[in-house]
Tab-separated table of C-alpha atoms in Angstrom:
chain	number	residue	atom	x	y	z
A	74	ARG	CA	-15.484	-13.955	-13.519
A	75	LEU	CA	-15.019	-17.493	-12.234
A	76	ASN	CA	-12.465	-18.092	-15.000
A	77	LEU	CA	-10.514	-15.044	-13.788
A	78	TYR	CA	-10.102	-16.663	-10.364
A	79	HIS	CA	-7.828	-19.338	-11.826
A	80	ARG	CA	-5.335	-16.657	-12.917
A	81	ALA	CA	-5.745	-14.456	-9.822
A	82	LYS	CA	-3.625	-14.081	-6.720
A	83	ASN	CA	-6.137	-12.222	-4.553
A	84	VAL	CA	-9.903	-11.950	-4.634
A	85	SER	CA	-11.879	-9.638	-2.348
A	86	TYR	CA	-15.589	-10.366	-2.413
A	87	LEU	CA	-18.323	-8.136	-0.921
A	88	ALA	CA	-21.925	-9.279	-1.172
A	89	VAL	CA	-25.071	-9.804	0.835
A	90	SER	CA	-24.646	-13.535	0.192
A	91	PRO	CA	-21.587	-14.633	-1.838
A	92	ASN	CA	-22.199	-17.511	-4.159
A	93	LEU	CA	-20.877	-19.003	-7.372
A	94	PRO	CA	-22.701	-19.397	-10.677
A	95	PRO	CA	-24.233	-22.747	-11.655
A	96	PRO	CA	-23.189	-25.499	-11.436
A	97	TYR	CA	-21.293	-24.349	-8.327
A	98	ASN	CA	-24.182	-22.579	-6.618
A	99	ASP	CA	-24.743	-25.283	-4.015
A	100	ASP	CA	-22.387	-27.446	-1.931
A	101	LYS	CA	-20.190	-27.862	-5.036
A	102	MET	CA	-18.993	-24.306	-4.305
A	103	ILE	CA	-16.992	-25.758	-1.379
A	104	ASP	CA	-14.986	-28.023	-3.689
A	105	LYS	CA	-14.507	-25.211	-6.220
A	106	PHE	CA	-13.128	-22.797	-3.616
A	107	LEU	CA	-10.864	-25.509	-2.163
A	108	GLU	CA	-9.546	-26.168	-5.677
A	109	LEU	CA	-8.808	-22.456	-6.160
A	110	LEU	CA	-7.103	-22.247	-2.749
A	111	ARG	CA	-4.906	-25.228	-3.715
A	112	GLU	CA	-3.954	-23.264	-6.853
A	113	GLY	CA	-2.754	-20.449	-4.573
A	114	VAL	CA	-5.638	-17.989	-4.913
A	115	SER	CA	-6.355	-16.081	-1.671
A	116	PHE	CA	-9.841	-14.852	-0.775
A	117	LYS	CA	-11.330	-12.223	1.505
A	118	PHE	CA	-15.104	-12.492	1.894
A	119	LEU	CA	-17.359	-9.842	3.403
A	120	VAL	CA	-20.794	-11.380	4.011
A	121	CYS	CA	-23.916	-9.727	5.404
A	122	ASP	CA	-25.259	-10.830	8.777
A	123	PRO	CA	-28.424	-12.796	7.863
A	124	GLU	CA	-30.304	-10.913	10.594
A	125	ASN	CA	-29.222	-7.512	9.266
A	126	PRO	CA	-32.282	-5.495	8.189
A	127	PHE	CA	-30.359	-4.333	5.098
A	128	ALA	CA	-30.236	-7.928	3.856
A	129	THR	CA	-33.999	-8.220	3.921
A	130	GLN	CA	-34.422	-4.690	2.542
A	131	TYR	CA	-32.301	-5.734	-0.433
A	132	TYR	CA	-34.367	-8.869	-0.708
A	133	GLY	CA	-37.496	-6.738	-1.001
A	134	TYR	CA	-36.622	-6.154	-4.650
A	135	GLN	CA	-36.178	-9.845	-5.415
A	136	ARG	CA	-38.884	-12.185	-6.711
A	137	LYS	CA	-42.045	-12.049	-4.649
A	138	ASP	CA	-42.716	-15.799	-4.708
A	139	SER	CA	-40.448	-16.801	-1.829
A	140	PRO	CA	-40.400	-15.398	1.710
A	141	VAL	CA	-37.718	-13.212	3.246
A	142	GLU	CA	-36.906	-16.038	5.675
A	143	GLU	CA	-35.812	-18.192	2.738
A	144	PHE	CA	-33.394	-15.491	1.632
A	145	SER	CA	-32.005	-15.216	5.165
A	146	GLN	CA	-31.614	-19.017	5.278
A	147	GLY	CA	-29.705	-18.818	1.979
A	148	ILE	CA	-27.255	-16.366	3.555
A	149	TRP	CA	-26.809	-18.732	6.522
A	150	LYS	CA	-26.188	-21.626	4.138
A	151	ASN	CA	-23.483	-19.689	2.274
A	152	ILE	CA	-21.837	-18.640	5.556
A	153	GLU	CA	-21.794	-22.308	6.612
A	154	ARG	CA	-20.257	-23.283	3.251
A	155	LEU	CA	-17.557	-20.623	3.534
A	156	LYS	CA	-16.835	-21.724	7.112
A	157	ARG	CA	-16.340	-25.287	5.846
A	158	VAL	CA	-13.999	-24.018	3.117
A	159	LYS	CA	-11.978	-22.208	5.788
A	160	GLU	CA	-11.828	-25.302	8.005
A	161	GLU	CA	-10.857	-27.639	5.138
A	162	ASN	CA	-8.374	-25.310	3.439
A	163	GLY	CA	-4.953	-26.877	3.007
A	164	GLY	CA	-3.529	-23.890	1.127
A	165	PRO	CA	-1.366	-22.493	-0.172
A	166	GLY	CA	-4.091	-19.866	-0.769
A	167	LYS	CA	-5.603	-18.202	2.278
A	168	ILE	CA	-9.232	-17.495	3.075
A	169	GLU	CA	-10.521	-14.839	5.449
A	170	ILE	CA	-14.202	-14.278	6.151
A	171	ARG	CA	-15.787	-11.383	7.989
A	172	ILE	CA	-19.441	-10.616	8.657
A	173	TYR	CA	-20.762	-7.065	8.408
A	174	ASN	CA	-23.887	-5.528	9.877
A	175	THR	CA	-24.221	-2.338	7.830
A	176	SER	CA	-25.601	-1.465	4.428
A	177	PRO	CA	-23.279	-2.879	1.782
A	178	GLY	CA	-24.324	-0.413	-0.914
A	179	CYS	CA	-23.039	-2.742	-3.612
A	180	TYR	CA	-21.933	-6.130	-4.751
A	181	MET	CA	-18.237	-6.060	-5.541
A	182	GLN	CA	-15.415	-8.386	-6.458
A	183	ILE	CA	-11.843	-7.160	-6.636
A	184	ILE	CA	-9.799	-9.670	-8.601
A	185	ASP	CA	-6.206	-8.467	-8.343
A	186	ASP	CA	-6.487	-4.982	-9.956
A	187	ARG	CA	-9.863	-5.503	-11.656
A	188	VAL	CA	-13.013	-4.371	-9.892
A	189	PHE	CA	-16.452	-5.723	-10.752
A	190	PHE	CA	-19.066	-3.471	-9.207
A	191	GLN	CA	-22.843	-3.590	-9.082
A	192	PRO	CA	-24.705	-0.979	-7.020
A	193	TYR	CA	-27.717	-2.024	-4.997
A	194	LEU	CA	-30.313	0.387	-6.329
A	195	TYR	CA	-33.723	0.915	-4.779
A	196	GLY	CA	-36.477	-0.249	-7.062
A	197	SER	CA	-34.236	-2.534	-9.099
A	198	PRO	CA	-34.201	-6.327	-9.025
A	199	GLY	CA	-31.527	-7.941	-6.859
A	200	GLN	CA	-29.693	-9.280	-9.880
A	201	THR	CA	-29.515	-6.189	-12.069
A	202	PRO	CA	-28.592	-6.865	-15.688
A	203	PHE	CA	-25.410	-4.816	-15.617
A	204	MET	CA	-22.067	-4.803	-13.872
A	205	LEU	CA	-19.353	-2.178	-14.093
A	206	GLU	CA	-15.736	-3.206	-14.572
A	207	VAL	CA	-13.024	-0.826	-13.414
A	208	GLU	CA	-9.270	-1.182	-13.228
A	209	GLU	CA	-7.862	0.127	-9.962
A	210	ARG	CA	-4.164	-0.155	-9.237
A	211	GLY	CA	-3.004	-0.576	-5.669
A	212	GLN	CA	-4.862	-0.202	-2.392
A	213	ARG	CA	-5.675	3.509	-2.626
A	214	GLY	CA	-8.603	3.504	-5.019
A	215	ILE	CA	-12.140	4.226	-3.881
A	216	PHE	CA	-13.334	0.636	-4.298
A	217	ASN	CA	-10.437	-0.773	-2.282
A	218	ARG	CA	-11.013	1.879	0.404
A	219	HIS	CA	-14.714	0.983	0.565
A	220	PHE	CA	-13.822	-2.690	0.991
A	221	GLN	CA	-11.130	-1.965	3.620
A	222	ILE	CA	-13.421	0.263	5.689
A	223	MET	CA	-16.130	-2.390	5.737
A	224	TRP	CA	-13.491	-5.056	6.484
A	225	LYS	CA	-12.277	-3.171	9.565
A	226	GLU	CA	-15.815	-2.704	10.883
A	227	ALA	CA	-16.880	-6.320	10.293
A	228	ILE	CA	-16.272	-9.185	12.740
A	229	SER	CA	-14.472	-12.450	12.064
A	230	ILE	CA	-16.548	-15.452	11.113
A	231	ASP	CA	-15.392	-17.205	14.308
A	232	GLU	CA	-16.602	-14.344	16.510
A	233	PHE	CA	-19.853	-14.178	14.553
A	234	TRP	CA	-20.348	-17.937	14.870
A	235	CYS	CA	-19.835	-17.831	18.635
A	236	LYS	CA	-22.344	-14.997	19.030
A	237	LYS	CA	-25.029	-16.412	16.751
A	238	ARG	CA	-24.616	-20.180	17.061
A	239	LYS	CA	-24.466	-20.826	20.799
A	240	ASP	CA	-25.078	-24.529	20.162
A	241	ASN	CA	-21.380	-25.026	19.336
A	242	THR	CA	-19.296	-23.233	21.946
A	243	GLU	CA	-16.261	-25.493	22.321
A	244	ASN	CA	-14.158	-23.135	20.179
A	245	CYS	CA	-15.597	-19.900	21.549
A	246	TYR	CA	-13.555	-17.556	23.644
A	247	GLU	CA	-16.090	-15.932	25.963
């Protein structure tokens, strides 16, 4: 799907912890997203609150050789990376990031009119070996509605940062 980003106008991304495939699955993801934003691709990210019990419930089906705290730290790290992308973005693409505190139900990317969907199923590994691809025109399809409902209920990354990271309050509006 990363190759599809280069031809896309809009990408909506819902996940417990958004990331990119290797070799961009570390701090290199910042440069990759900035490159895509310079190309004019716009992103909307919905990321799970690392303290949300649904995040750790989902993690319960991951490998058993690393603790839940590590998974939560990975979510924090990706939120910090996305925040840096937002701060360093020079456009013309736009990036919006919101944090949700509900059950996501799925991993989903909407790349223009193409939807890539992977349900979070109890008893299955976190990275299930299948993904559904659906074409959905316009904003009225069920996948777009699901994303929009979660978007409205989520909080902005700035509000989230002010609530969770009290150590940096100069930009908070309390």
